[in-house]
Amino acid sequence: MEYSERGQAMHRILISGYHGFNNAGDEAILESILQVLGRAASRRGSSLEVTVLSADPEKTRQTNGVHAVNRTSLPAILGAIRRCDLFVSGGGSLLQDKTGKGLSVFYYLGLVFLARLCGKPTVLYAHGIGPITRRVNRIIARWIINGVDLVTVRDAESKRELESLGVTRPPVHVTVDPAFFLMPASGDGGEKVQALLERSRPPSGAPLLGISVREWAGQEHFLPEIARAADMLSRELGAGILFVPLFPGQDLEVSRRTAAMMEAPARVAEEDLSSREMLALFTHLDLLIGVRLHSLIFAALVGTPPVGVGYDPKVSSFLDRLGLEAAGSVEQLTAEDLYRSVLETWRNREPIRERLRETVEAFSREAVGCGEMIYDFFFEKDRRGRPGDEAAFAGEYRLENGRPLAGVNRLEVDAGIAEPKPPEPREKEARPGGAEGEPAGPTGRRPAPGPQPAADPGAVRSP
């Protein structure tokens, strides 16, 4: 084992995912994984040296303070694998063959296979699995994933997809998307966010409606329907309309096209925002219509009521965990259905915000529990027990209802250092606004209290 300059045990981790493409959702996943694993290491008196496979290594290094190598350079990848103590694949929708010309399964599982060939421990970290439809991809997935040391997925549908593939080893643990640990940028999000809001805010008292769209099969049908519904909402609520591209490389042009279809004025956020700046922007939205999954996750994170349009089963799965329903699928969406769904959500925005707060608190604890479980499984082996006890080991990080202890590290409880504490009841906030259905300013938001405290300055080492 190596030690850091501070005398801490140091573990080298290599992370593979869709990083360096300026996709706010995947960058949020990376930042959250770094924070959660760094926190786990710090609480156990250790540190991490992290390398990320990235399409833009320099930006990944500057943004996250980690090592990064080109994700398409085989010599660099092999060198990083040989140096690492743990290969982490995830999270996000990496293992599917609906996008990327169906090659995502080959690429990401190929890296897992290389890590296994080099004798490195491997983990799938909060993956969203599927759909995997091609027969050869399903065979490859079954063969390689059955050799992984530990698997965690972000929803029950992903676990069922693995079961349908024939994955029987190791046990598959359901958790949440890692992004639920992320917090918005400090203050009001900085100059870029404030300048954007000054150009986008409607007259005083009127709501600001965010819309996140993406390219997808059938967009010639659902994009005009979204534009028509946005016009109807602009007239009904006096709402300002702001299109928010989470993945500018793919979403910016389609956002411009959809905005141009509208009769009412609409703006498109064209600024280059980090994932935390994007979250800060979402705190100023009064409601979000989202096609991209992470637009819905970002909205939930900050207490902005989301209305989802289903382009993939993962969207309906996520909304179901929030107790919400999609307004429709991209294949069958109508402007009238979307309009009615948004108005219903607007009328019930306060109870929805309260439900989001409670759910996000639980999801955030679950994200922490997942990271701590993974860290202990590989680096605190004395806690793991006998081989084959992975399911019981994972259970240590959850209560009977499937949620980790609130605000208390489970390991501290086991050691007698802390007592388990249930979540403290919160008084409901006094909220401004008129009668039901009338416009009101944004309330019930997850606060942006300032930079998230680092677990320990040495927990994740900078290059």
Short mmCIF file of C-alpha atoms in Angstrom, two decimals:
data_model
loop_
_atom_site.label_atom_id
_atom_site.label_comp_id
_atom_site.label_asym_id
_atom_site.label_seq_id
_atom_site.Cartn_x
_atom_site.Cartn_y
_atom_site.Cartn_z
CA MET A 1 0.00 0.00 0.00
CA GLU A 2 1.23 3.52 -0.80
CA TYR A 3 0.96 6.52 1.50
CA SER A 4 0.36 10.18 0.79
CA GLU A 5 2.62 13.02 1.86
CA ARG A 6 0.42 13.36 4.94
CA GLY A 7 1.05 9.76 5.92
CA GLN A 8 -2.44 8.58 4.90
CA ALA A 9 -3.08 5.30 3.13
CA MET A 10 -3.54 6.22 -0.53
CA HIS A 11 -5.66 4.34 -3.05
CA ARG A 12 -5.54 4.90 -6.80
CA ILE A 13 -8.89 4.90 -8.60
CA LEU A 14 -9.54 5.01 -12.35
CA ILE A 15 -12.98 6.26 -13.44
CA SER A 16 -14.56 5.54 -16.83
CA GLY A 17 -17.69 7.33 -17.99
CA TYR A 18 -19.04 9.84 -20.49
CA HIS A 19 -16.77 12.59 -19.24
CA GLY A 20 -15.19 15.55 -20.99
CA PHE A 21 -18.07 16.09 -23.45
CA ASN A 22 -19.58 19.10 -21.62
CA ASN A 23 -22.73 17.16 -20.73
CA ALA A 24 -23.96 18.69 -17.46
CA GLY A 25 -25.58 15.45 -16.33
CA ASP A 26 -22.48 13.30 -16.75
CA GLU A 27 -20.21 15.98 -15.28
CA ALA A 28 -22.53 16.12 -12.25
CA ILE A 29 -22.18 12.35 -11.90
CA LEU A 30 -18.38 12.61 -11.98
CA GLU A 31 -18.23 15.45 -9.48
CA SER A 32 -20.57 13.61 -7.12
CA ILE A 33 -18.61 10.33 -7.32
CA LEU A 34 -15.40 12.22 -6.54
CA GLN A 35 -17.00 13.94 -3.56
CA VAL A 36 -18.67 10.83 -2.14
CA LEU A 37 -15.61 8.57 -2.47
CA GLY A 38 -13.34 11.35 -1.22
CA ARG A 39 -15.61 11.79 1.77
CA ALA A 40 -15.53 8.06 2.49
CA ALA A 41 -11.73 7.98 2.28
CA SER A 42 -11.35 11.02 4.53
CA ARG A 43 -13.64 9.61 7.21
CA ARG A 44 -11.46 6.50 7.29
CA GLY A 45 -8.17 8.37 7.46
CA SER A 46 -7.17 7.63 3.86
CA SER A 47 -6.82 9.55 0.60
CA LEU A 48 -7.48 8.91 -3.06
CA GLU A 49 -5.51 9.59 -6.20
CA VAL A 50 -8.05 9.67 -9.02
CA THR A 51 -7.57 9.42 -12.78
CA VAL A 52 -10.48 9.99 -15.18
CA LEU A 53 -10.80 8.81 -18.78
CA SER A 54 -11.95 11.96 -20.57
CA ALA A 55 -12.63 13.37 -24.02
CA ASP A 56 -11.10 16.63 -22.79
CA PRO A 57 -8.42 15.67 -20.25
CA GLU A 58 -7.21 19.23 -19.68
CA LYS A 59 -10.68 20.56 -18.82
CA THR A 60 -11.39 17.55 -16.60
CA ARG A 61 -8.11 18.19 -14.74
CA GLN A 62 -8.85 21.88 -14.29
CA THR A 63 -12.48 21.41 -13.29
CA ASN A 64 -12.08 18.52 -10.84
CA GLY A 65 -8.46 18.65 -9.68
CA VAL A 66 -7.72 15.07 -10.74
CA HIS A 67 -5.49 13.30 -13.22
CA ALA A 68 -7.08 12.69 -16.62
CA VAL A 69 -6.07 10.83 -19.79
CA ASN A 70 -7.54 10.65 -23.26
CA ARG A 71 -10.38 8.13 -23.35
CA THR A 72 -9.44 6.98 -26.86
CA SER A 73 -5.67 6.56 -26.36
CA LEU A 74 -5.08 2.85 -25.76
CA PRO A 75 -1.52 3.30 -24.40
CA ALA A 76 -2.70 5.97 -21.95
CA ILE A 77 -5.68 3.82 -20.90
CA LEU A 78 -3.54 0.73 -20.34
CA GLY A 79 -1.03 2.74 -18.33
CA ALA A 80 -3.79 4.17 -16.14
CA ILE A 81 -5.30 0.72 -15.62
CA ARG A 82 -1.96 -0.78 -14.60
CA ARG A 83 -1.43 1.99 -12.03
CA CYS A 84 -4.90 1.85 -10.45
CA ASP A 85 -6.08 -0.09 -7.40
CA LEU A 86 -9.74 0.00 -8.49
CA PHE A 87 -11.47 0.44 -11.85
CA VAL A 88 -14.79 2.32 -11.56
CA SER A 89 -17.24 2.24 -14.46
CA GLY A 90 -20.07 4.72 -14.20
CA GLY A 91 -22.43 6.07 -13.61
CA GLY A 92 -25.06 7.08 -16.12
CA SER A 93 -26.59 5.33 -19.11
CA LEU A 94 -23.37 3.84 -20.44
CA LEU A 95 -24.58 0.31 -21.13
CA GLN A 96 -27.26 0.67 -23.80
CA ASP A 97 -27.35 0.38 -27.57
CA LYS A 98 -29.95 3.02 -28.44
CA THR A 99 -27.34 5.79 -28.94
CA GLY A 100 -23.71 5.96 -29.99
CA LYS A 101 -24.40 3.70 -33.00
CA GLY A 102 -24.81 0.87 -30.52
CA LEU A 103 -21.09 0.87 -29.69
CA SER A 104 -21.34 2.06 -26.07
CA VAL A 105 -21.60 -1.50 -24.77
CA PHE A 106 -18.42 -2.51 -26.64
CA TYR A 107 -16.47 0.52 -25.44
CA TYR A 108 -17.40 0.61 -21.76
CA LEU A 109 -17.42 -3.14 -21.17
CA GLY A 110 -14.22 -3.42 -23.22
CA LEU A 111 -12.55 -1.18 -20.64
CA VAL A 112 -13.92 -3.33 -17.83
CA PHE A 113 -12.52 -6.40 -19.60
CA LEU A 114 -9.08 -4.77 -19.94
CA ALA A 115 -9.11 -3.96 -16.22
CA ARG A 116 -9.98 -7.58 -15.42
CA LEU A 117 -7.19 -8.82 -17.72
CA CYS A 118 -4.79 -6.66 -15.74
CA GLY A 119 -6.04 -8.22 -12.50
CA LYS A 120 -7.74 -5.05 -11.23
CA PRO A 121 -10.88 -5.02 -9.04
CA THR A 122 -13.86 -3.61 -10.94
CA VAL A 123 -17.16 -2.02 -9.95
CA LEU A 124 -20.18 -0.75 -11.87
CA TYR A 125 -21.12 2.44 -10.04
CA ALA A 126 -24.83 3.41 -10.16
CA HIS A 127 -25.31 2.40 -13.78
CA GLY A 128 -28.52 2.91 -15.69
CA ILE A 129 -28.67 -0.31 -17.68
CA GLY A 130 -30.39 -0.71 -21.02
CA PRO A 131 -32.06 -1.06 -23.22
CA ILE A 132 -29.59 -3.57 -24.66
CA THR A 133 -31.32 -5.12 -27.63
CA ARG A 134 -28.63 -6.50 -29.95
CA ARG A 135 -27.96 -10.15 -29.38
CA VAL A 136 -24.17 -9.82 -29.49
CA ASN A 137 -24.28 -6.93 -27.00
CA ARG A 138 -26.41 -8.97 -24.61
CA ILE A 139 -23.97 -11.89 -24.78
CA ILE A 140 -20.99 -9.61 -24.16
CA ALA A 141 -22.75 -7.85 -21.29
CA ARG A 142 -23.68 -11.12 -19.57
CA TRP A 143 -20.16 -12.51 -19.91
CA ILE A 144 -18.26 -9.44 -18.71
CA ILE A 145 -20.62 -8.18 -15.99
CA ASN A 146 -20.74 -11.64 -14.39
CA GLY A 147 -17.01 -11.20 -13.78
CA VAL A 148 -17.28 -7.78 -12.12
CA ASP A 149 -16.58 -7.66 -8.38
CA LEU A 150 -19.49 -5.40 -7.39
CA VAL A 151 -22.50 -3.98 -9.26
CA THR A 152 -24.73 -1.07 -8.25
CA VAL A 153 -27.51 0.32 -10.46
CA ARG A 154 -29.55 3.48 -10.13
CA ASP A 155 -33.05 1.98 -10.44
CA ALA A 156 -34.97 -1.27 -10.20
CA GLU A 157 -35.51 -1.39 -13.98
CA SER A 158 -31.74 -1.60 -14.48
CA LYS A 159 -31.57 -4.53 -12.09
CA ARG A 160 -34.34 -6.29 -14.01
CA GLU A 161 -32.46 -5.65 -17.27
CA LEU A 162 -29.36 -7.32 -15.81
CA GLU A 163 -31.45 -10.25 -14.65
CA SER A 164 -32.88 -10.61 -18.15
CA LEU A 165 -29.32 -10.63 -19.51
CA GLY A 166 -28.46 -13.55 -17.22
CA VAL A 167 -26.25 -11.65 -14.78
CA THR A 168 -26.17 -13.79 -11.65
CA ARG A 169 -22.87 -12.83 -10.05
CA PRO A 170 -22.20 -10.65 -8.16
CA PRO A 171 -25.35 -9.47 -6.32
CA VAL A 172 -26.81 -6.33 -7.91
CA HIS A 173 -27.59 -3.50 -5.51
CA VAL A 174 -30.13 -0.77 -6.34
CA THR A 175 -29.15 2.77 -5.36
CA VAL A 176 -29.77 6.25 -6.86
CA ASP A 177 -28.10 8.45 -9.43
CA PRO A 178 -24.84 9.82 -7.92
CA ALA A 179 -25.84 13.37 -8.90
CA PHE A 180 -28.19 13.47 -5.90
CA PHE A 181 -25.19 14.36 -3.74
CA LEU A 182 -24.45 17.54 -5.73
CA MET A 183 -25.25 21.03 -4.49
CA PRO A 184 -25.71 24.21 -6.55
CA ALA A 185 -22.92 26.74 -6.99
CA SER A 186 -22.62 29.25 -4.17
CA GLY A 187 -24.79 32.33 -3.90
CA ASP A 188 -26.88 33.03 -6.98
CA GLY A 189 -24.70 30.96 -9.29
CA GLY A 190 -22.23 33.62 -10.37
CA GLU A 191 -22.14 36.28 -13.05
CA LYS A 192 -23.04 34.02 -15.99
CA VAL A 193 -26.19 32.72 -14.30
CA GLN A 194 -27.26 36.18 -13.13
CA ALA A 195 -26.72 37.73 -16.56
CA LEU A 196 -28.79 34.96 -18.14
CA LEU A 197 -31.61 35.45 -15.62
CA GLU A 198 -31.67 39.21 -16.17
CA ARG A 199 -32.34 38.58 -19.86
CA SER A 200 -34.87 35.79 -19.23
CA ARG A 201 -37.02 36.78 -16.27
CA PRO A 202 -40.66 37.61 -17.07
CA PRO A 203 -42.44 40.63 -15.51
CA SER A 204 -42.52 40.65 -11.72
CA GLY A 205 -44.68 37.90 -10.25
CA ALA A 206 -44.86 35.78 -13.39
CA PRO A 207 -43.29 32.32 -13.34
CA LEU A 208 -40.18 31.32 -15.29
CA LEU A 209 -40.68 28.00 -17.09
CA GLY A 210 -37.61 26.00 -18.08
CA ILE A 211 -37.63 23.52 -20.97
CA SER A 212 -34.97 20.90 -21.67
CA VAL A 213 -35.21 19.08 -25.00
CA ARG A 214 -32.92 16.73 -26.88
CA GLU A 215 -32.57 15.16 -30.27
CA TRP A 216 -34.40 11.85 -30.48
CA ALA A 217 -36.31 9.70 -32.92
CA GLY A 218 -39.67 11.29 -33.64
CA GLN A 219 -38.54 14.82 -32.81
CA GLU A 220 -40.38 16.15 -35.87
CA HIS A 221 -43.53 15.25 -33.90
CA PHE A 222 -42.81 16.01 -30.24
CA LEU A 223 -40.80 19.24 -30.62
CA PRO A 224 -43.68 21.18 -32.28
CA GLU A 225 -46.03 19.85 -29.60
CA ILE A 226 -43.72 21.12 -26.86
CA ALA A 227 -43.48 24.51 -28.59
CA ARG A 228 -47.29 24.74 -28.91
CA ALA A 229 -47.79 23.80 -25.25
CA ALA A 230 -45.23 26.44 -24.23
CA ASP A 231 -47.21 29.08 -26.16
CA MET A 232 -50.40 28.01 -24.37
CA LEU A 233 -48.66 28.23 -20.99
CA SER A 234 -47.18 31.62 -21.82
CA ARG A 235 -50.68 32.93 -22.49
CA GLU A 236 -52.30 31.22 -19.49
CA LEU A 237 -49.70 31.96 -16.82
CA GLY A 238 -47.84 34.89 -18.36
CA ALA A 239 -44.78 32.64 -18.01
CA GLY A 240 -41.37 33.41 -19.38
CA ILE A 241 -39.87 30.55 -21.38
CA LEU A 242 -36.20 29.56 -21.09
CA PHE A 243 -34.77 26.61 -23.01
CA VAL A 244 -31.93 24.97 -21.07
CA PRO A 245 -29.55 22.74 -23.09
CA LEU A 246 -27.88 20.32 -20.68
CA PHE A 247 -25.65 18.91 -23.41
CA PRO A 248 -24.95 21.89 -25.70
CA GLY A 249 -23.18 19.75 -28.27
CA GLN A 250 -26.47 17.97 -28.97
CA ASP A 251 -29.18 20.10 -27.34
CA LEU A 252 -28.32 23.68 -28.31
CA GLU A 253 -29.43 23.54 -31.93
CA VAL A 254 -32.60 21.56 -31.18
CA SER A 255 -33.42 24.07 -28.43
CA ARG A 256 -33.04 26.95 -30.89
CA ARG A 257 -35.28 25.19 -33.41
CA THR A 258 -37.99 24.54 -30.83
CA ALA A 259 -37.87 28.12 -29.53
CA ALA A 260 -38.19 29.38 -33.12
CA MET A 261 -41.42 27.36 -33.50
CA MET A 262 -43.08 29.40 -30.74
CA GLU A 263 -45.22 32.48 -31.22
CA ALA A 264 -44.38 33.82 -27.75
CA PRO A 265 -40.86 35.10 -27.08
CA ALA A 266 -38.48 32.48 -25.68
CA ARG A 267 -34.80 32.49 -24.77
CA VAL A 268 -32.18 29.80 -25.06
CA ALA A 269 -29.43 29.51 -22.45
CA GLU A 270 -26.31 29.52 -24.61
CA GLU A 271 -23.81 30.14 -21.81
CA ASP A 272 -21.21 27.48 -21.01
CA LEU A 273 -22.32 26.49 -17.50
CA SER A 274 -20.75 23.96 -15.17
CA SER A 275 -23.00 21.33 -13.61
CA ARG A 276 -23.19 23.30 -10.35
CA GLU A 277 -23.89 26.56 -12.19
CA MET A 278 -26.64 24.72 -14.06
CA LEU A 279 -28.08 23.58 -10.74
CA ALA A 280 -27.98 27.17 -9.50
CA LEU A 281 -29.90 28.25 -12.60
CA PHE A 282 -32.53 25.60 -11.87
CA THR A 283 -33.15 27.13 -8.43
CA HIS A 284 -34.59 30.16 -10.24
CA LEU A 285 -37.01 28.17 -12.38
CA ASP A 286 -40.59 27.85 -11.16
CA LEU A 287 -41.25 24.68 -13.16
CA LEU A 288 -39.34 22.48 -15.60
CA ILE A 289 -40.51 20.56 -18.65
CA GLY A 290 -37.81 17.97 -19.27
CA VAL A 291 -37.03 15.38 -21.90
CA ARG A 292 -33.47 14.73 -20.68
CA LEU A 293 -33.34 12.64 -17.51
CA HIS A 294 -30.80 14.83 -15.75
CA SER A 295 -32.90 17.94 -16.32
CA LEU A 296 -35.56 16.22 -14.20
CA ILE A 297 -32.95 15.15 -11.64
CA PHE A 298 -31.57 18.71 -11.43
CA ALA A 299 -35.09 20.09 -10.98
CA ALA A 300 -35.85 17.61 -8.19
CA LEU A 301 -32.53 18.38 -6.51
CA VAL A 302 -33.39 22.06 -6.05
CA GLY A 303 -37.13 21.68 -5.44
CA THR A 304 -38.36 22.83 -8.86
CA PRO A 305 -41.47 20.84 -9.84
CA PRO A 306 -40.65 18.75 -12.95
CA VAL A 307 -42.91 17.62 -15.76
CA GLY A 308 -41.28 14.82 -17.72
CA VAL A 309 -41.67 13.70 -21.31
CA GLY A 310 -40.77 10.04 -21.67
CA TYR A 311 -38.25 9.18 -24.38
CA ASP A 312 -36.78 6.23 -22.49
CA PRO A 313 -38.03 3.91 -19.71
CA LYS A 314 -35.52 5.52 -17.33
CA VAL A 315 -37.55 8.76 -17.38
CA SER A 316 -40.78 7.07 -16.30
CA SER A 317 -38.82 5.02 -13.75
CA PHE A 318 -37.35 8.14 -12.18
CA LEU A 319 -40.64 10.02 -12.13
CA ASP A 320 -42.28 7.02 -10.51
CA ARG A 321 -39.75 7.21 -7.66
CA LEU A 322 -40.82 10.83 -7.17
CA GLY A 323 -44.50 9.87 -7.16
CA LEU A 324 -45.07 11.67 -10.49
CA GLU A 325 -46.18 10.61 -13.96
CA ALA A 326 -44.83 11.58 -17.36
CA ALA A 327 -46.96 13.95 -19.42
CA GLY A 328 -46.65 11.50 -22.28
CA SER A 329 -44.15 9.70 -24.46
CA VAL A 330 -42.26 11.34 -27.31
CA GLU A 331 -44.21 9.13 -29.71
CA GLN A 332 -47.68 10.13 -28.48
CA LEU A 333 -47.23 13.52 -26.82
CA THR A 334 -49.79 16.21 -27.60
CA ALA A 335 -49.60 19.88 -26.70
CA GLU A 336 -52.94 19.60 -24.92
CA ASP A 337 -51.77 16.73 -22.70
CA LEU A 338 -48.55 18.54 -21.85
CA TYR A 339 -50.43 21.78 -21.16
CA ARG A 340 -52.85 20.04 -18.80
CA SER A 341 -50.04 18.21 -17.01
CA VAL A 342 -48.11 21.43 -16.44
CA LEU A 343 -51.17 23.26 -15.13
CA GLU A 344 -51.91 20.38 -12.75
CA THR A 345 -48.34 20.43 -11.51
CA TRP A 346 -48.47 24.22 -11.15
CA ARG A 347 -51.65 24.05 -9.08
CA ASN A 348 -50.06 21.44 -6.79
CA ARG A 349 -46.57 22.94 -6.75
CA GLU A 350 -46.31 23.41 -3.00
CA PRO A 351 -47.07 19.80 -1.95
CA ILE A 352 -44.86 18.62 -4.83
CA ARG A 353 -41.99 20.77 -3.54
CA GLU A 354 -42.45 19.37 -0.06
CA ARG A 355 -42.40 15.83 -1.42
CA LEU A 356 -39.29 16.61 -3.47
CA ARG A 357 -37.47 17.91 -0.39
CA GLU A 358 -38.16 14.75 1.56
CA THR A 359 -37.32 12.46 -1.35
CA VAL A 360 -34.10 14.27 -2.27
CA GLU A 361 -32.90 14.15 1.34
CA ALA A 362 -33.36 10.39 1.31
CA PHE A 363 -31.72 10.06 -2.13
CA SER A 364 -28.75 12.14 -1.02
CA ARG A 365 -28.19 9.82 1.95
CA GLU A 366 -28.55 6.85 -0.40
CA ALA A 367 -25.87 8.31 -2.70
CA VAL A 368 -23.52 8.64 0.27
CA GLY A 369 -24.33 5.11 1.44
CA CYS A 370 -23.55 3.70 -1.99
CA GLY A 371 -20.15 5.40 -2.11
CA GLU A 372 -19.25 4.28 1.40
CA MET A 373 -20.31 0.72 0.64
CA ILE A 374 -18.11 0.66 -2.48
CA TYR A 375 -15.15 2.16 -0.66
CA ASP A 376 -15.38 -0.28 2.25
CA PHE A 377 -15.93 -3.26 -0.04
CA PHE A 378 -12.63 -2.71 -1.79
CA PHE A 379 -10.47 -0.85 0.74
CA GLU A 380 -11.80 -1.96 4.14
CA LYS A 381 -11.87 -5.69 3.46
CA ASP A 382 -11.97 -6.63 7.13
CA ARG A 383 -15.54 -5.30 7.13
CA ARG A 384 -16.64 -7.32 4.14
CA GLY A 385 -16.70 -10.73 5.76
CA ARG A 386 -16.50 -13.98 3.89
CA PRO A 387 -16.65 -14.19 0.09
CA GLY A 388 -20.25 -14.42 -0.98
CA ASP A 389 -21.45 -12.16 1.84
CA GLU A 390 -21.79 -9.14 -0.46
CA ALA A 391 -25.56 -8.87 -0.05
CA ALA A 392 -25.36 -8.88 3.75
CA PHE A 393 -22.48 -6.42 3.58
CA ALA A 394 -24.53 -4.01 1.45
CA GLY A 395 -27.38 -4.33 3.93
CA GLU A 396 -25.22 -2.73 6.61
CA TYR A 397 -25.61 0.58 4.82
CA ARG A 398 -29.40 0.55 4.83
CA LEU A 399 -32.28 0.44 7.28
CA GLU A 400 -35.14 -1.99 6.91
CA ASN A 401 -36.96 0.47 4.66
CA GLY A 402 -34.01 0.61 2.28
CA ARG A 403 -32.69 4.02 3.32
CA PRO A 404 -29.37 4.72 5.04
CA LEU A 405 -29.34 6.27 8.49
CA ALA A 406 -30.11 9.97 8.34
CA GLY A 407 -27.14 12.20 9.07
CA VAL A 408 -25.10 9.42 10.73
CA ASN A 409 -22.34 7.28 9.26
CA ARG A 410 -23.49 3.69 9.64
CA LEU A 411 -19.96 2.59 10.48
CA GLU A 412 -19.92 4.97 13.44
CA VAL A 413 -23.17 3.48 14.71
CA ASP A 414 -21.77 -0.04 14.39
CA ALA A 415 -18.68 1.00 16.32
CA GLY A 416 -20.71 2.61 19.08
CA ILE A 417 -19.41 6.08 18.24
CA ALA A 418 -22.81 7.50 17.34
CA GLU A 419 -26.43 6.74 17.99
CA PRO A 420 -28.83 6.34 15.05
CA LYS A 421 -31.01 9.42 14.72
CA PRO A 422 -34.19 9.66 12.68
CA PRO A 423 -34.61 12.74 10.50
CA GLU A 424 -35.65 15.71 12.59
CA PRO A 425 -39.11 17.05 11.76
CA ARG A 426 -39.00 20.31 9.84
CA GLU A 427 -41.40 23.18 10.18
CA LYS A 428 -43.07 24.10 6.95
CA GLU A 429 -41.81 27.33 5.48
CA ALA A 430 -44.09 30.29 5.19
CA ARG A 431 -44.40 30.80 1.47
CA PRO A 432 -45.39 33.90 -0.43
CA GLY A 433 -47.84 33.75 -3.28
CA GLY A 434 -51.53 34.07 -3.96
CA ALA A 435 -54.34 31.59 -4.15
CA GLU A 436 -53.93 28.22 -5.72
CA GLY A 437 -52.99 28.46 -9.36
CA GLU A 438 -51.78 32.07 -9.16
CA PRO A 439 -48.17 32.88 -10.05
CA ALA A 440 -45.74 33.06 -7.16
CA GLY A 441 -42.03 33.44 -6.84
CA PRO A 442 -39.80 30.38 -6.51
CA THR A 443 -40.03 28.84 -3.04
CA GLY A 444 -39.25 25.57 -1.43
CA ARG A 445 -35.90 25.39 -3.18
CA ARG A 446 -32.94 23.40 -2.02
CA PRO A 447 -30.61 26.20 -0.87
CA ALA A 448 -27.36 27.14 -2.48
CA PRO A 449 -25.50 27.68 0.81
CA GLY A 450 -22.03 28.07 -0.61
CA PRO A 451 -19.34 25.73 -1.82
CA GLN A 452 -19.79 22.17 -0.64
CA PRO A 453 -17.30 21.47 2.12
CA ALA A 454 -14.58 19.11 1.08
CA ALA A 455 -14.39 16.00 3.20
CA ASP A 456 -10.70 16.61 3.72
CA PRO A 457 -8.14 18.59 1.73
CA GLY A 458 -6.16 15.40 1.20
CA ALA A 459 -9.04 13.06 0.52
CA VAL A 460 -8.77 13.44 -3.25
CA ARG A 461 -5.31 14.44 -4.30
CA SER A 462 -4.71 16.93 -7.07
CA PRO A 463 -2.12 16.07 -9.68
#
